[in-house]
Amino acid sequence: TLPRVYVTRRVPPEGLKILNESGQVQYELWDSDDPVPRQELLKRVKGVDGLLCVLTEKIDAELLDAAGPNLRVLSTMSVGYDHLSLDELKKRGIRVGYTPDVLTDAVAELTVALLLTTSRRLIEATHEAKTGGWGTWRTMWLCGYELANSTVGILGLGRIGVAIAERLKPFKVKKFIYTDVEPRAELASMIQAEYVSMEELAKQSDFLAVCCALTPETQGICNMKLFSKMKNTAVFINTSRGGVVNQEDLAEALSSGQIAAAGLDVTTPEPLPTDHPLFKLKNCVILPHIASASYSTRNAMSSLAANNLLAGLKGEPMPKELKL
Ligand code: GLV
Ligand code: GLV
């Protein structure tokens, strides 16, 4: 009999097509756009050989125990893996596939869009235009900050950070700087970025883009200690994970004028409650975690997740396997 797989969400069609046409698995699908309720998930995974999930599913000891000893492959349709208990997966010898690279362009594009939207105050501007605030052309009205001659800082230099810098360069950025746990010489040389300390990154950046993975080490690293060293004119952008930011500190830094503005594609929690203080700040632009949301990229992520799963079940190298 064929290996059994549970797919925790209605993933984009290309991935399901790959599973269907492979003839190698029988899968059950949570055929909804909304997450499977936890209790339902714990029931459905019982006895499966493989699991294809998205980032809203917490894959922890409880879930893995509920699945039982047949489970040997986990494939997540995401580049982020902070929803996975890597230790628990490793302990059980479960292989893990994820979806880096295929979403790099989409995430970089969105990050640039969010950066410009935030720095040039586009959301405020359209609101003013629509609601009667546009009394006349005014010399200093809705002024923002420009990329030309600026220093752009990247917190956590990986594929996505490089792709963002490549796109920003034509805007005449003067200098790219980055910090990470250690220098990333090869990636940095692609964008002539200089390795600096966290402190220098905070002090020098006109635009600071967070591009690191959420790990125990990066949890809450964007806090008042960082914001207090930043320029009052600096713009903070986060398209990685909400957990890297201390949101109370960010709200304080934004409302006090410690920094100029923030653009966030990710928050804690998601969705961010509509009455959250960050939503009340004009200088904070919040998007609902859409950085990889282009048709082509979401289909590519779905396909890659399906191919990772099939390869894993066959005991073959996965196209993109996370090293545990
Ligand atoms: C999106 O946030 C992802 O991890 O793919
Ligand atoms: C702006 O529209 C200008 O003419 O300066």
mmCIF file of C-alpha atoms and ligand atoms in Angstrom:
data_model
loop_
_atom_site.group_PDB
_atom_site.id
_atom_site.type_symbol
_atom_site.label_atom_id
_atom_site.label_comp_id
_atom_site.label_asym_id
_atom_site.label_seq_id
_atom_site.Cartn_x
_atom_site.Cartn_y
_atom_site.Cartn_z
ATOM 1 C CA THR A 1 0.000 0.000 0.000
ATOM 2 C CA LEU A 2 1.052 3.549 -0.701
ATOM 3 C CA PRO A 3 2.520 5.810 1.999
ATOM 4 C CA ARG A 4 -0.128 7.911 3.732
ATOM 5 C CA VAL A 5 0.226 11.652 3.876
ATOM 6 C CA TYR A 6 -1.759 14.399 5.551
ATOM 7 C CA VAL A 7 -1.811 17.835 3.895
ATOM 8 C CA THR A 8 -2.824 20.427 6.462
ATOM 9 C CA ARG A 9 -4.192 23.062 4.066
ATOM 10 C CA ARG A 10 -5.578 23.595 0.597
ATOM 11 C CA VAL A 11 -2.183 24.382 -0.933
ATOM 12 C CA PRO A 12 -1.854 25.956 -4.406
ATOM 13 C CA PRO A 13 -2.882 23.590 -7.224
ATOM 14 C CA GLU A 14 0.541 22.820 -8.701
ATOM 15 C CA GLY A 15 1.660 20.971 -5.591
ATOM 16 C CA LEU A 16 -1.496 18.898 -5.379
ATOM 17 C CA LYS A 17 -1.125 18.052 -9.065
ATOM 18 C CA ILE A 18 2.355 16.686 -8.382
ATOM 19 C CA LEU A 19 1.052 14.516 -5.550
ATOM 20 C CA ASN A 20 -1.878 13.289 -7.664
ATOM 21 C CA GLU A 21 0.208 12.474 -10.707
ATOM 22 C CA SER A 22 3.023 10.810 -8.782
ATOM 23 C CA GLY A 23 0.911 7.786 -8.000
ATOM 24 C CA GLN A 24 3.238 7.375 -5.014
ATOM 25 C CA VAL A 25 1.138 8.575 -2.125
ATOM 26 C CA GLN A 26 -2.376 8.554 -0.855
ATOM 27 C CA TYR A 27 -3.053 11.847 0.798
ATOM 28 C CA GLU A 28 -5.794 13.356 2.836
ATOM 29 C CA LEU A 29 -6.282 17.111 2.488
ATOM 30 C CA TRP A 30 -7.657 19.669 4.922
ATOM 31 C CA ASP A 31 -9.548 21.227 2.031
ATOM 32 C CA SER A 32 -9.897 24.721 3.425
ATOM 33 C CA ASP A 33 -8.239 28.116 3.255
ATOM 34 C CA ASP A 34 -8.294 28.256 7.055
ATOM 35 C CA PRO A 35 -6.091 26.263 9.411
ATOM 36 C CA VAL A 36 -7.145 22.847 10.579
ATOM 37 C CA PRO A 37 -8.203 23.036 14.248
ATOM 38 C CA ARG A 38 -5.521 21.596 16.489
ATOM 39 C CA GLN A 39 -7.649 18.753 17.892
ATOM 40 C CA GLU A 40 -8.663 17.763 14.379
ATOM 41 C CA LEU A 41 -5.030 17.841 13.262
ATOM 42 C CA LEU A 42 -3.941 15.635 16.159
ATOM 43 C CA LYS A 43 -6.558 13.087 15.102
ATOM 44 C CA ARG A 44 -5.838 13.212 11.372
ATOM 45 C CA VAL A 45 -2.095 12.688 11.577
ATOM 46 C CA LYS A 46 -2.399 9.355 13.375
ATOM 47 C CA GLY A 47 -0.317 6.762 11.556
ATOM 48 C CA VAL A 48 0.767 8.924 8.614
ATOM 49 C CA ASP A 49 4.119 8.463 6.868
ATOM 50 C CA GLY A 50 4.393 12.056 5.722
ATOM 51 C CA LEU A 51 3.045 15.451 6.576
ATOM 52 C CA LEU A 52 2.821 18.518 4.358
ATOM 53 C CA CYS A 53 2.163 21.607 6.456
ATOM 54 C CA VAL A 54 2.163 25.396 6.345
ATOM 55 C CA LEU A 55 3.539 27.865 8.855
ATOM 56 C CA THR A 56 0.428 28.095 11.021
ATOM 57 C CA GLU A 57 0.847 24.509 12.231
ATOM 58 C CA LYS A 58 2.949 24.030 15.316
ATOM 59 C CA ILE A 59 4.956 20.858 14.766
ATOM 60 C CA ASP A 60 5.976 19.901 18.282
ATOM 61 C CA ALA A 61 6.364 16.795 20.456
ATOM 62 C CA GLU A 62 2.615 16.530 21.037
ATOM 63 C CA LEU A 63 1.908 16.514 17.307
ATOM 64 C CA LEU A 64 4.720 14.092 16.503
ATOM 65 C CA ASP A 65 3.569 11.736 19.254
ATOM 66 C CA ALA A 66 0.030 11.913 17.898
ATOM 67 C CA ALA A 67 1.345 10.975 14.452
ATOM 68 C CA GLY A 68 3.314 8.031 15.762
ATOM 69 C CA PRO A 69 6.391 6.139 14.603
ATOM 70 C CA ASN A 70 5.501 5.852 10.899
ATOM 71 C CA LEU A 71 6.089 9.543 10.339
ATOM 72 C CA ARG A 72 9.395 9.948 8.527
ATOM 73 C CA VAL A 73 9.020 13.077 6.393
ATOM 74 C CA LEU A 74 7.818 16.568 7.189
ATOM 75 C CA SER A 75 7.517 19.041 4.357
ATOM 76 C CA THR A 76 6.686 22.646 5.180
ATOM 77 C CA MET A 77 5.512 25.063 2.505
ATOM 78 C CA SER A 78 7.611 27.895 3.924
ATOM 79 C CA VAL A 79 11.170 29.103 4.118
ATOM 80 C CA GLY A 80 10.725 29.849 7.819
ATOM 81 C CA TYR A 81 10.956 26.936 10.243
ATOM 82 C CA ASP A 82 10.289 28.554 13.600
ATOM 83 C CA HIS A 83 6.976 26.634 13.782
ATOM 84 C CA LEU A 84 8.936 23.364 13.875
ATOM 85 C CA SER A 85 10.525 21.843 16.970
ATOM 86 C CA LEU A 86 13.738 20.866 15.236
ATOM 87 C CA ASP A 87 15.085 18.961 18.251
ATOM 88 C CA GLU A 88 11.985 16.787 18.413
ATOM 89 C CA LEU A 89 12.108 16.085 14.692
ATOM 90 C CA LYS A 90 15.780 15.201 14.840
ATOM 91 C CA LYS A 91 15.299 12.950 17.862
ATOM 92 C CA ARG A 92 12.735 10.939 15.915
ATOM 93 C CA GLY A 93 14.818 10.786 12.735
ATOM 94 C CA ILE A 94 12.213 12.690 10.739
ATOM 95 C CA ARG A 95 13.550 14.426 7.635
ATOM 96 C CA VAL A 96 12.443 17.990 6.968
ATOM 97 C CA GLY A 97 11.909 19.766 3.661
ATOM 98 C CA TYR A 98 11.290 23.509 3.276
ATOM 99 C CA THR A 99 11.023 26.071 0.468
ATOM 100 C CA PRO A 100 13.978 28.478 0.277
ATOM 101 C CA ASP A 101 15.084 30.179 -2.964
ATOM 102 C CA VAL A 102 11.775 29.935 -4.838
ATOM 103 C CA LEU A 103 10.350 32.811 -2.808
ATOM 104 C CA THR A 104 13.424 35.044 -2.699
ATOM 105 C CA ASP A 105 12.355 37.310 -5.586
ATOM 106 C CA ALA A 106 8.797 37.743 -4.321
ATOM 107 C CA VAL A 107 9.937 38.531 -0.774
ATOM 108 C CA ALA A 108 12.586 40.976 -1.986
ATOM 109 C CA GLU A 109 10.065 42.765 -4.218
ATOM 110 C CA LEU A 110 7.569 43.076 -1.383
ATOM 111 C CA THR A 111 10.247 44.293 0.990
ATOM 112 C CA VAL A 112 11.215 47.075 -1.416
ATOM 113 C CA ALA A 113 7.540 47.954 -1.895
ATOM 114 C CA LEU A 114 6.991 48.073 1.855
ATOM 115 C CA LEU A 115 10.131 50.122 2.374
ATOM 116 C CA LEU A 116 9.077 52.752 -0.170
ATOM 117 C CA THR A 117 5.492 52.730 1.083
ATOM 118 C CA THR A 118 6.735 53.389 4.593
ATOM 119 C CA SER A 119 9.486 55.902 3.845
ATOM 120 C CA ARG A 120 7.353 57.965 1.441
ATOM 121 C CA ARG A 121 4.242 57.671 3.613
ATOM 122 C CA LEU A 122 2.025 56.313 0.851
ATOM 123 C CA ILE A 123 -0.723 54.925 3.078
ATOM 124 C CA GLU A 124 -1.073 58.220 4.929
ATOM 125 C CA ALA A 125 -0.968 60.067 1.616
ATOM 126 C CA THR A 126 -3.774 58.110 -0.071
ATOM 127 C CA HIS A 127 -5.824 58.446 3.089
ATOM 128 C CA GLU A 128 -5.371 62.229 3.104
ATOM 129 C CA ALA A 129 -6.213 62.476 -0.583
ATOM 130 C CA LYS A 130 -9.410 60.482 -0.119
ATOM 131 C CA THR A 131 -10.641 62.039 3.086
ATOM 132 C CA GLY A 132 -10.301 65.763 2.473
ATOM 133 C CA GLY A 133 -6.859 66.378 3.966
ATOM 134 C CA TRP A 134 -5.529 67.504 0.586
ATOM 135 C CA GLY A 135 -6.214 71.226 1.052
ATOM 136 C CA THR A 136 -3.501 72.415 -1.298
ATOM 137 C CA TRP A 137 0.065 71.628 -2.382
ATOM 138 C CA ARG A 138 2.233 72.279 0.650
ATOM 139 C CA THR A 139 5.996 72.565 0.835
ATOM 140 C CA MET A 140 6.675 70.175 3.687
ATOM 141 C CA TRP A 141 3.499 68.143 3.736
ATOM 142 C CA LEU A 142 3.897 64.348 3.744
ATOM 143 C CA CYS A 143 7.651 64.606 3.370
ATOM 144 C CA GLY A 144 9.528 61.384 3.889
ATOM 145 C CA TYR A 145 12.993 59.952 3.430
ATOM 146 C CA GLU A 146 14.736 58.925 0.242
ATOM 147 C CA LEU A 147 17.010 56.050 -0.621
ATOM 148 C CA ALA A 148 19.424 58.138 -2.678
ATOM 149 C CA ASN A 149 22.663 58.634 -0.718
ATOM 150 C CA SER A 150 21.380 56.524 2.149
ATOM 151 C CA THR A 151 22.956 53.739 4.153
ATOM 152 C CA VAL A 152 20.924 50.546 4.166
ATOM 153 C CA GLY A 153 21.496 48.064 6.978
ATOM 154 C CA ILE A 154 20.604 44.397 6.769
ATOM 155 C CA LEU A 155 20.105 42.400 9.940
ATOM 156 C CA GLY A 156 20.840 38.792 9.000
ATOM 157 C CA LEU A 157 22.410 38.500 5.567
ATOM 158 C CA GLY A 158 21.115 35.574 3.529
ATOM 159 C CA ARG A 159 19.679 35.062 0.068
ATOM 160 C CA ILE A 160 16.790 37.413 0.750
ATOM 161 C CA GLY A 161 18.964 40.228 2.101
ATOM 162 C CA VAL A 162 21.166 40.036 -0.984
ATOM 163 C CA ALA A 163 18.110 40.118 -3.269
ATOM 164 C CA ILE A 164 16.774 43.185 -1.466
ATOM 165 C CA ALA A 165 20.109 44.993 -1.767
ATOM 166 C CA GLU A 166 20.370 44.163 -5.470
ATOM 167 C CA ARG A 167 16.994 45.795 -5.996
ATOM 168 C CA LEU A 168 17.776 48.842 -3.864
ATOM 169 C CA LYS A 169 21.109 49.568 -5.472
ATOM 170 C CA PRO A 170 19.570 51.289 -8.537
ATOM 171 C CA PHE A 171 17.916 53.726 -6.124
ATOM 172 C CA LYS A 172 21.436 55.107 -5.563
ATOM 173 C CA VAL A 173 21.983 53.743 -2.096
ATOM 174 C CA LYS A 174 25.387 54.968 -0.903
ATOM 175 C CA LYS A 175 26.371 52.041 1.262
ATOM 176 C CA PHE A 176 25.175 48.620 2.377
ATOM 177 C CA ILE A 177 26.113 47.328 5.812
ATOM 178 C CA TYR A 178 25.050 44.153 7.571
ATOM 179 C CA THR A 179 25.412 42.201 10.728
ATOM 180 C CA ASP A 180 25.076 38.510 11.448
ATOM 181 C CA VAL A 181 26.513 35.995 13.905
ATOM 182 C CA GLU A 182 29.577 35.907 11.677
ATOM 183 C CA PRO A 183 30.654 37.588 8.421
ATOM 184 C CA ARG A 184 29.045 36.192 5.244
ATOM 185 C CA ALA A 185 31.895 37.089 2.919
ATOM 186 C CA GLU A 186 30.584 35.421 -0.213
ATOM 187 C CA LEU A 187 27.072 36.869 -0.025
ATOM 188 C CA ALA A 188 28.375 40.255 1.128
ATOM 189 C CA SER A 189 30.723 40.518 -1.851
ATOM 190 C CA MET A 190 27.724 40.220 -4.202
ATOM 191 C CA ILE A 191 26.398 43.529 -2.910
ATOM 192 C CA GLN A 192 29.614 45.140 -1.605
ATOM 193 C CA ALA A 193 28.192 45.109 1.906
ATOM 194 C CA GLU A 194 30.372 45.867 4.883
ATOM 195 C CA TYR A 195 30.208 43.712 8.017
ATOM 196 C CA VAL A 196 29.550 45.774 11.149
ATOM 197 C CA SER A 197 28.524 45.210 14.755
ATOM 198 C CA MET A 198 24.881 45.355 15.813
ATOM 199 C CA GLU A 199 25.640 48.702 17.426
ATOM 200 C CA GLU A 200 27.125 50.181 14.233
ATOM 201 C CA LEU A 201 24.224 48.775 12.221
ATOM 202 C CA ALA A 202 21.804 50.645 14.482
ATOM 203 C CA LYS A 203 23.827 53.866 14.436
ATOM 204 C CA GLN A 204 24.567 54.067 10.717
ATOM 205 C CA SER A 205 21.431 52.727 9.032
ATOM 206 C CA ASP A 206 18.972 55.101 7.393
ATOM 207 C CA PHE A 207 16.952 52.047 6.479
ATOM 208 C CA LEU A 208 17.216 48.890 8.533
ATOM 209 C CA ALA A 209 15.810 45.706 6.999
ATOM 210 C CA VAL A 210 15.408 42.625 9.166
ATOM 211 C CA CYS A 211 16.116 39.505 7.117
ATOM 212 C CA CYS A 212 17.133 36.906 9.710
ATOM 213 C CA ALA A 213 15.452 33.655 10.705
ATOM 214 C CA LEU A 214 13.578 33.570 14.002
ATOM 215 C CA THR A 215 15.587 31.410 16.389
ATOM 216 C CA PRO A 216 16.116 31.463 20.164
ATOM 217 C CA GLU A 217 19.122 33.744 19.443
ATOM 218 C CA THR A 218 17.149 36.288 17.382
ATOM 219 C CA GLN A 219 13.999 36.327 19.523
ATOM 220 C CA GLY A 220 13.310 39.946 20.499
ATOM 221 C CA ILE A 221 16.683 41.316 19.301
ATOM 222 C CA CYS A 222 14.986 44.374 17.840
ATOM 223 C CA ASN A 223 14.265 46.053 21.140
ATOM 224 C CA MET A 224 14.791 49.442 22.767
ATOM 225 C CA LYS A 225 18.499 48.736 23.078
ATOM 226 C CA LEU A 226 18.629 48.717 19.272
ATOM 227 C CA PHE A 227 16.024 51.420 18.591
ATOM 228 C CA SER A 228 17.633 53.821 21.065
ATOM 229 C CA LYS A 229 20.857 53.784 19.021
ATOM 230 C CA MET A 230 19.079 54.383 15.722
ATOM 231 C CA LYS A 231 18.704 57.739 13.985
ATOM 232 C CA ASN A 232 15.482 59.684 14.519
ATOM 233 C CA THR A 233 15.157 59.657 10.752
ATOM 234 C CA ALA A 234 15.597 55.907 10.368
ATOM 235 C CA VAL A 235 13.047 53.573 8.809
ATOM 236 C CA PHE A 236 12.722 50.043 10.187
ATOM 237 C CA ILE A 237 11.451 47.211 7.973
ATOM 238 C CA ASN A 238 10.672 43.638 9.005
ATOM 239 C CA THR A 239 9.711 40.906 6.548
ATOM 240 C CA SER A 240 11.152 37.973 8.504
ATOM 241 C CA ARG A 241 9.193 37.020 11.620
ATOM 242 C CA GLY A 242 7.373 39.108 14.199
ATOM 243 C CA GLY A 243 9.202 37.366 17.020
ATOM 244 C CA VAL A 244 12.479 39.151 16.298
ATOM 245 C CA VAL A 245 10.841 42.409 17.374
ATOM 246 C CA ASN A 246 9.850 43.558 20.834
ATOM 247 C CA GLN A 247 6.637 45.254 19.745
ATOM 248 C CA GLU A 248 6.140 47.286 22.909
ATOM 249 C CA ASP A 249 9.582 48.784 22.398
ATOM 250 C CA LEU A 250 8.855 49.412 18.732
ATOM 251 C CA ALA A 251 5.558 51.166 19.506
ATOM 252 C CA GLU A 252 7.385 53.323 22.035
ATOM 253 C CA ALA A 253 10.206 54.135 19.588
ATOM 254 C CA LEU A 254 7.668 55.098 16.913
ATOM 255 C CA SER A 255 5.404 57.212 19.093
ATOM 256 C CA SER A 256 8.279 59.044 20.802
ATOM 257 C CA GLY A 257 9.981 59.849 17.507
ATOM 258 C CA GLN A 258 13.029 57.781 18.420
ATOM 259 C CA ILE A 259 12.784 56.353 14.891
ATOM 260 C CA ALA A 260 10.839 57.765 11.939
ATOM 261 C CA ALA A 261 8.732 54.882 10.739
ATOM 262 C CA ALA A 262 8.304 51.124 10.543
ATOM 263 C CA GLY A 263 6.977 48.751 7.906
ATOM 264 C CA LEU A 264 6.052 45.281 9.089
ATOM 265 C CA ASP A 265 4.893 42.277 7.091
ATOM 266 C CA VAL A 266 5.040 40.072 10.169
ATOM 267 C CA THR A 267 3.824 40.563 13.729
ATOM 268 C CA THR A 268 3.197 38.766 17.000
ATOM 269 C CA PRO A 269 0.589 37.383 17.042
ATOM 270 C CA GLU A 270 -0.736 36.921 13.522
ATOM 271 C CA PRO A 271 -3.255 38.250 12.892
ATOM 272 C CA LEU A 272 -2.377 41.278 14.999
ATOM 273 C CA PRO A 273 -5.539 42.327 16.902
ATOM 274 C CA THR A 274 -7.129 45.316 15.176
ATOM 275 C CA ASP A 275 -7.022 47.327 18.413
ATOM 276 C CA HIS A 276 -3.248 46.845 18.789
ATOM 277 C CA PRO A 277 -1.328 50.091 19.550
ATOM 278 C CA LEU A 278 0.825 49.647 16.426
ATOM 279 C CA PHE A 279 -2.288 50.043 14.261
ATOM 280 C CA LYS A 280 -2.933 53.456 15.826
ATOM 281 C CA LEU A 281 0.416 54.867 14.692
ATOM 282 C CA LYS A 282 0.464 56.768 11.396
ATOM 283 C CA ASN A 283 4.151 55.996 10.978
ATOM 284 C CA CYS A 284 3.652 52.255 11.099
ATOM 285 C CA VAL A 285 2.612 50.309 8.004
ATOM 286 C CA ILE A 286 1.388 46.794 8.694
ATOM 287 C CA LEU A 287 0.817 44.103 6.089
ATOM 288 C CA PRO A 288 -0.785 40.692 6.774
ATOM 289 C CA HIS A 289 2.244 38.448 6.069
ATOM 290 C CA ILE A 290 2.088 38.576 2.273
ATOM 291 C CA ALA A 291 5.764 38.798 1.263
ATOM 292 C CA SER A 292 5.756 35.563 -0.751
ATOM 293 C CA ALA A 293 2.199 36.063 -2.000
ATOM 294 C CA SER A 294 2.546 36.127 -5.778
ATOM 295 C CA TYR A 295 0.726 33.507 -7.831
ATOM 296 C CA SER A 296 3.902 32.132 -9.334
ATOM 297 C CA THR A 297 5.811 31.991 -6.061
ATOM 298 C CA ARG A 298 3.036 30.371 -4.046
ATOM 299 C CA ASN A 299 2.672 27.746 -6.782
ATOM 300 C CA ALA A 300 6.445 27.198 -6.810
ATOM 301 C CA MET A 301 6.441 26.790 -3.022
ATOM 302 C CA SER A 302 3.613 24.279 -3.269
ATOM 303 C CA SER A 303 5.427 22.312 -5.991
ATOM 304 C CA LEU A 304 8.699 22.311 -4.071
ATOM 305 C CA ALA A 305 6.935 21.189 -0.890
ATOM 306 C CA ALA A 306 5.313 18.324 -2.823
ATOM 307 C CA ASN A 307 8.611 17.309 -4.432
ATOM 308 C CA ASN A 308 10.416 17.444 -1.075
ATOM 309 C CA LEU A 309 7.758 15.195 0.402
ATOM 310 C CA LEU A 310 7.876 12.628 -2.421
ATOM 311 C CA ALA A 311 11.680 12.486 -2.428
ATOM 312 C CA GLY A 312 11.748 12.090 1.339
ATOM 313 C CA LEU A 313 9.237 9.257 1.288
ATOM 314 C CA LYS A 314 11.321 7.440 -1.334
ATOM 315 C CA GLY A 315 14.422 7.883 0.784
ATOM 316 C CA GLU A 316 16.012 10.071 -1.862
ATOM 317 C CA PRO A 317 17.745 13.441 -1.386
ATOM 318 C CA MET A 318 15.131 16.183 -1.152
ATOM 319 C CA PRO A 319 15.379 19.153 -3.533
ATOM 320 C CA LYS A 320 15.549 21.392 -0.426
ATOM 321 C CA GLU A 321 16.207 19.636 2.838
ATOM 322 C CA LEU A 322 16.736 21.391 6.134
ATOM 323 C CA LYS A 323 19.871 20.159 7.892
ATOM 324 C CA LEU A 324 18.929 19.174 11.434
HETATM 325 C C1 GLV B 1 6.880 32.839 4.920
HETATM 326 O O1 GLV B 1 6.882 33.580 5.859
HETATM 327 C C2 GLV B 1 7.693 31.675 4.826
HETATM 328 O O2 GLV B 1 8.350 31.308 5.809
HETATM 329 O O3 GLV B 1 7.702 31.041 3.762
HETATM 330 C C1 GLV B 2 6.256 69.231 -8.015
HETATM 331 O O1 GLV B 2 5.275 68.731 -8.542
HETATM 332 C C2 GLV B 2 7.003 70.320 -8.604
HETATM 333 O O2 GLV B 2 6.613 70.786 -9.690
HETATM 334 O O3 GLV B 2 7.977 70.721 -7.952
#
